Short mmCIF file of C-alpha atoms and ligand atoms in Angstrom, two decimals:
data_model
loop_
_atom_site.label_atom_id
_atom_site.label_comp_id
_atom_site.label_asym_id
_atom_site.label_seq_id
_atom_site.Cartn_x
_atom_site.Cartn_y
_atom_site.Cartn_z
CA UNK A 1 -10.74 -26.64 5.76
CA UNK A 2 -13.59 -25.26 8.10
CA UNK A 3 -14.82 -21.65 7.45
CA UNK A 4 -14.80 -18.83 9.88
CA UNK A 5 -17.80 -17.85 11.54
CA UNK A 6 -17.90 -14.29 11.98
CA UNK A 7 -21.04 -12.24 13.83
CA UNK A 8 -22.06 -8.87 14.24
CA UNK A 9 -23.87 -7.35 17.26
CA UNK A 10 -25.04 -4.16 19.18
CA UNK A 11 -28.13 -2.12 20.05
CA UNK A 12 -30.87 -0.98 17.76
CA UNK A 13 -29.60 0.92 14.81
CA UNK A 14 -26.02 0.91 15.32
CA UNK A 15 -25.34 0.23 11.82
CA UNK A 16 -25.17 -3.49 11.51
CA UNK A 17 -27.09 -3.85 8.25
CA UNK A 18 -24.84 -0.84 6.64
CA UNK A 19 -21.69 -2.30 7.57
CA UNK A 20 -22.59 -5.81 6.70
CA UNK A 21 -22.42 -4.43 3.37
CA UNK A 22 -18.97 -3.66 3.68
CA UNK A 23 -17.84 -6.50 5.18
CA UNK A 24 -19.38 -8.64 2.13
CA UNK A 25 -17.31 -6.49 -0.08
CA UNK A 26 -14.05 -6.89 1.71
CA UNK A 27 -14.74 -10.71 1.92
CA UNK A 28 -14.97 -10.68 -1.85
CA UNK A 29 -12.34 -8.35 -2.43
CA UNK A 30 -10.06 -11.22 -0.15
CA UNK A 31 -11.39 -14.32 -2.47
CA UNK A 32 -13.31 -15.45 0.27
CA UNK A 33 -16.14 -17.84 -0.14
CA UNK A 34 -19.07 -16.78 2.28
CA UNK A 35 -23.02 -16.47 2.88
CA UNK A 36 -24.77 -13.90 4.91
CA UNK A 37 -27.27 -14.82 6.93
CA UNK A 38 -29.14 -13.17 10.26
CA UNK A 39 -30.63 -14.14 13.57
CA UNK A 40 -33.94 -14.10 14.61
CA UNK A 41 -34.05 -16.16 11.15
CA UNK A 42 -31.95 -17.35 8.13
CA UNK A 43 -33.68 -20.16 7.08
CA UNK A 44 -37.83 -20.32 6.24
CA UNK A 45 -38.90 -21.66 9.42
CA UNK A 46 -36.68 -19.54 11.26
CA UNK A 47 -37.74 -16.59 9.45
CA UNK A 48 -40.94 -17.43 10.37
CA UNK A 49 -40.24 -17.34 14.08
CA UNK A 50 -38.68 -13.87 13.26
CA UNK A 51 -41.86 -12.60 12.22
CA UNK A 52 -43.65 -13.96 15.48
CA UNK A 53 -40.88 -12.32 17.43
CA UNK A 54 -40.85 -9.03 16.04
CA UNK A 55 -44.33 -8.22 15.47
CA UNK A 56 -46.14 -6.34 17.94
CA UNK A 57 -49.19 -7.98 19.53
CA UNK A 58 -51.59 -7.11 22.30
CA UNK A 59 -50.81 -10.31 24.02
CA UNK A 60 -47.57 -9.89 26.14
CA UNK A 61 -44.77 -12.33 24.94
CA UNK A 62 -43.44 -13.67 28.16
CA UNK A 63 -39.68 -13.72 28.79
CA UNK A 64 -39.41 -17.61 28.57
CA UNK A 65 -41.52 -17.83 25.39
CA UNK A 66 -39.04 -15.23 23.90
CA UNK A 67 -36.25 -16.99 25.13
CA UNK A 68 -37.25 -20.20 23.88
CA UNK A 69 -38.16 -18.71 20.30
CA UNK A 70 -34.93 -17.27 20.05
CA UNK A 71 -33.39 -20.60 20.52
CA UNK A 72 -35.74 -22.60 18.50
CA UNK A 73 -35.01 -20.57 15.40
CA UNK A 74 -31.03 -20.91 16.33
CA UNK A 75 -31.44 -24.65 16.41
CA UNK A 76 -32.70 -24.99 12.81
CA UNK A 77 -30.41 -22.17 11.59
CA UNK A 78 -27.27 -24.19 12.92
CA UNK A 79 -28.70 -26.96 11.56
CA UNK A 80 -29.96 -26.34 8.04
CA UNK A 81 -26.98 -23.24 7.57
CA UNK A 82 -24.47 -22.30 9.79
CA UNK A 83 -22.70 -25.78 10.53
CA UNK A 84 -23.27 -27.24 6.77
CA UNK A 85 -21.99 -24.08 5.14
CA UNK A 86 -18.86 -24.09 7.72
CA UNK A 87 -18.03 -27.52 7.09
CA UNK A 88 -18.16 -26.78 3.38
CA UNK A 89 -15.17 -24.48 4.03
CA UNK A 90 -17.16 -21.34 3.56
CA UNK A 91 -17.14 -18.59 5.86
CA UNK A 92 -20.50 -17.53 7.74
CA UNK A 93 -21.15 -13.76 8.26
CA UNK A 94 -24.16 -13.63 10.57
CA UNK A 95 -26.21 -10.46 11.92
CA UNK A 96 -26.43 -11.24 15.51
CA UNK A 97 -26.41 -14.90 17.13
CA UNK A 98 -26.45 -15.91 20.90
CA UNK A 99 -24.45 -12.53 22.42
CA UNK A 100 -27.78 -10.94 21.31
CA UNK A 101 -29.56 -13.34 23.82
CA UNK A 102 -27.28 -12.64 26.56
CA UNK A 103 -27.51 -9.36 25.73
CA UNK A 104 -31.25 -8.79 25.16
CA UNK A 105 -32.90 -11.55 27.19
CA UNK A 106 -30.22 -11.87 29.72
CA UNK A 107 -29.42 -8.28 30.45
CA UNK A 108 -32.40 -6.37 28.98
CA UNK A 109 -35.21 -8.74 29.94
CA UNK A 110 -32.94 -9.46 33.44
CA UNK A 111 -33.44 -12.97 32.91
CA UNK A 112 -29.62 -13.71 33.91
CA UNK A 113 -27.27 -15.70 32.27
CA UNK A 114 -27.73 -19.51 33.83
CA UNK A 115 -30.50 -20.77 31.65
CA UNK A 116 -29.11 -19.14 28.59
CA UNK A 117 -25.70 -20.92 29.14
CA UNK A 118 -27.45 -24.08 29.51
CA UNK A 119 -29.46 -23.43 26.50
CA UNK A 120 -26.56 -22.34 24.64
CA UNK A 121 -24.95 -25.99 25.49
CA UNK A 122 -27.85 -27.84 24.58
CA UNK A 123 -28.07 -26.29 20.58
CA UNK A 124 -24.74 -25.50 19.92
CA UNK A 125 -22.46 -27.67 21.91
CA UNK A 126 -19.32 -26.32 21.85
CA UNK A 127 -19.79 -24.23 18.94
CA UNK A 128 -19.06 -20.52 18.86
CA UNK A 129 -18.23 -17.78 16.56
CA UNK A 130 -14.65 -17.05 15.73
CA UNK A 131 -14.80 -13.22 15.41
CA UNK A 132 -17.59 -11.04 16.80
CA UNK A 133 -17.60 -7.37 16.02
CA UNK A 134 -19.78 -5.06 18.49
CA UNK A 135 -20.70 -2.01 17.07
CA UNK A 136 -21.34 0.56 19.68
CA UNK A 137 -23.31 3.54 19.92
CA UNK A 138 -24.82 5.53 22.69
CA UNK A 139 -28.38 4.35 23.03
CA UNK A 140 -30.17 7.20 21.95
CA UNK A 141 -28.36 8.08 19.00
CA UNK A 142 -29.06 4.32 17.69
CA UNK A 143 -32.73 4.77 18.39
CA UNK A 144 -32.65 7.99 16.41
CA UNK A 145 -31.02 6.35 13.49
CA UNK A 146 -33.24 3.62 13.61
CA UNK A 147 -36.47 5.49 14.09
CA UNK A 148 -35.59 7.37 10.97
CA UNK A 149 -35.13 3.99 8.97
CA UNK A 150 -38.63 2.37 9.73
CA UNK A 151 -41.17 2.06 12.32
CA UNK A 152 -40.30 0.61 15.65
CA UNK A 153 -40.74 -3.45 15.89
CA UNK A 154 -41.86 -5.08 19.10
CA UNK A 155 -38.22 -4.68 20.69
CA UNK A 156 -37.92 -1.09 19.50
CA UNK A 157 -40.70 0.10 21.68
CA UNK A 158 -38.76 -0.76 24.81
CA UNK A 159 -37.44 2.02 26.98
CA UNK A 160 -34.03 3.55 26.90
CA UNK A 161 -33.10 1.78 30.81
CA UNK A 162 -33.75 -1.48 28.65
CA UNK A 163 -31.40 -0.49 25.80
CA UNK A 164 -28.57 0.79 28.34
CA UNK A 165 -28.88 -2.67 29.81
CA UNK A 166 -28.26 -4.56 26.48
CA UNK A 167 -25.82 -1.93 25.54
CA UNK A 168 -23.76 -2.64 28.94
CA UNK A 169 -23.75 -6.30 28.52
CA UNK A 170 -22.33 -6.33 25.15
CA UNK A 171 -19.43 -4.17 26.38
CA UNK A 172 -18.88 -6.62 29.10
CA UNK A 173 -18.98 -9.79 27.27
CA UNK A 174 -16.35 -8.24 24.91
CA UNK A 175 -13.89 -6.71 28.09
CA UNK A 176 -14.05 -10.36 29.43
CA UNK A 177 -12.92 -11.87 26.18
CA UNK A 178 -10.73 -9.46 23.99
CA UNK A 179 -9.40 -12.52 21.84
CA UNK A 180 -12.93 -13.40 20.30
CA UNK A 181 -14.48 -9.89 20.61
CA UNK A 182 -13.59 -6.37 19.00
CA UNK A 183 -15.80 -3.24 19.81
CA UNK A 184 -16.07 -0.87 17.22
CA UNK A 185 -17.32 2.82 17.98
CA UNK A 186 -20.00 3.22 15.51
CA UNK A 187 -20.80 6.70 16.43
CA UNK A 188 -18.23 8.06 13.89
CA UNK A 189 -19.03 8.85 10.51
CA UNK A 190 -19.30 5.60 8.32
CA UNK A 191 -15.83 5.80 6.59
CA UNK A 192 -14.08 5.99 10.25
CA UNK A 193 -16.42 3.08 11.29
CA UNK A 194 -15.47 0.87 8.39
CA UNK A 195 -11.71 1.72 8.61
CA UNK A 196 -12.15 0.25 12.14
CA UNK A 197 -13.98 -2.77 10.63
CA UNK A 198 -11.45 -3.32 7.70
CA UNK A 199 -8.47 -2.90 10.43
CA UNK A 200 -9.98 -5.96 12.51
CA UNK A 201 -10.47 -8.18 9.45
CA UNK A 202 -7.36 -7.61 8.20
CA UNK A 203 -5.81 -8.61 11.51
CA UNK A 204 -8.41 -11.66 11.71
CA UNK A 205 -7.08 -13.12 8.57
CA UNK A 206 -3.36 -12.66 8.91
CA UNK A 207 -3.65 -14.33 12.51
CA UNK A 208 -5.52 -16.99 10.47
CA UNK A 209 -2.97 -17.48 7.76
CA UNK A 210 -0.45 -17.70 10.35
CA UNK A 211 -2.13 -20.46 11.69
N1 T5A B 1 -32.62 -10.26 19.53
C1 T5A B 1 -32.06 -10.88 18.30
C2 T5A B 1 -32.81 -10.66 20.70
O1 T5A B 1 -33.65 -10.00 21.49
N2 T5A B 1 -32.46 -11.91 20.95
C3 T5A B 1 -31.44 -12.50 20.34
O2 T5A B 1 -31.31 -13.65 20.42
C4 T5A B 1 -31.73 -12.04 18.87
C5 T5A B 1 -30.70 -12.92 17.64
C6 T5A B 1 -34.00 -8.01 15.69
C7 T5A B 1 -34.51 -7.66 17.04
O3 T5A B 1 -34.34 -9.07 17.92
C8 T5A B 1 -33.57 -8.67 18.82
C9 T5A B 1 -32.44 -7.84 18.80
C10 T5A B 1 -33.43 -6.96 17.93
O4 T5A B 1 -34.37 -5.83 18.57
P1 T5A B 1 -32.74 -6.74 14.03
O5 T5A B 1 -33.25 -6.39 12.72
O6 T5A B 1 -31.17 -7.79 13.85
O7 T5A B 1 -33.87 -6.97 14.92
O8 T5A B 1 -31.86 -5.49 14.81
P2 T5A B 1 -32.13 -4.32 14.86
O9 T5A B 1 -31.21 -3.57 15.64
O10 T5A B 1 -33.38 -3.85 14.75
O11 T5A B 1 -31.75 -3.58 13.02
P3 T5A B 1 -31.25 -2.39 12.49
O12 T5A B 1 -31.61 -3.00 10.92
O13 T5A B 1 -32.46 -1.49 13.32
O14 T5A B 1 -30.24 -1.77 12.75
P4 T5A B 1 -29.04 -1.88 12.07
O15 T5A B 1 -28.85 -2.87 11.11
O16 T5A B 1 -27.80 -2.01 13.09
O17 T5A B 1 -28.72 -0.29 11.32
P5 T5A B 1 -28.91 0.22 9.97
O18 T5A B 1 -27.56 -0.41 9.43
O19 T5A B 1 -30.15 -0.57 9.42
O20 T5A B 1 -28.41 1.73 10.46
C11 T5A B 1 -29.81 2.13 11.03
C12 T5A B 1 -29.45 3.63 10.12
O21 T5A B 1 -28.29 4.23 10.39
C13 T5A B 1 -27.83 4.97 9.68
C14 T5A B 1 -28.27 4.02 8.36
O22 T5A B 1 -28.09 4.65 7.14
C15 T5A B 1 -29.53 3.64 8.55
O23 T5A B 1 -30.48 4.77 8.17
N3 T5A B 1 -26.04 5.03 9.79
C16 T5A B 1 -25.37 6.06 9.78
N4 T5A B 1 -25.46 7.21 9.96
C17 T5A B 1 -24.84 7.82 10.15
N5 T5A B 1 -23.39 7.39 10.66
C18 T5A B 1 -22.93 6.24 10.58
N6 T5A B 1 -21.68 5.81 11.11
C19 T5A B 1 -24.11 5.27 10.20
N7 T5A B 1 -24.29 3.92 10.35
C20 T5A B 1 -25.38 3.53 9.70
#
């Protein structure tokens, strides 16, 4: 049986990395074989593209170049990792996927959705995640948390307005498709965030078992 594809999304510093550790434990506890991966990245070539995308540079990266690099890495990642793993029956847990492109390039960079939809169809066909968790915190809180952890990358140097557009795009994507998306209030203490995540995963698994 084909594996399930779960993605984790949110603005900077919402706690994706922290909560992925919790989800991995939940998968282990439920005896589910899985791989954990990320975007941009996930294969040696796509990780090289990630470096190009995140590193600070004097040359301005134009939005179309940024968008195409996101999808170039994604095409490689799907072909080499995601699709073969799902086909083998393993679950794939991915830190960010195409919803990040709608949120960051579509809304953050104000490129709109049309071009992204075309690229999504070209690169993914009709393949979409089965479940997407959107960790939500006010932008200022996320940036404060991320700032304590490491030096800002090229995206983290953007202004608050940019991240507010990203956040609202995520919330609107989720609201328009409650079947696939679950918004997690990640501004709470970690144990409360993890209770919400566990509830979501337990009902997803239950629905899967019920067919
Ligand atoms: N991007 C990506 C695009 O523009 N388009 C795309 O298509 C894709 C795929 C990738 C960048 O690329 C952009 C978006 C991004 O800018 P990334 O590394 O995936 O970068 O994303 P970041 O958001 O930069 O990831 P971070 O690692 O910064 O944030 P996390 O993983 O969300 O946060 P985490 O877990 O490291 O937590 C941050 C801090 O908060 C604490 C943690 O301990 C940590 O110190 N924390 C909490 N503190 C209190 N209470 C809680 N509940 C907490 N949860 C976490």
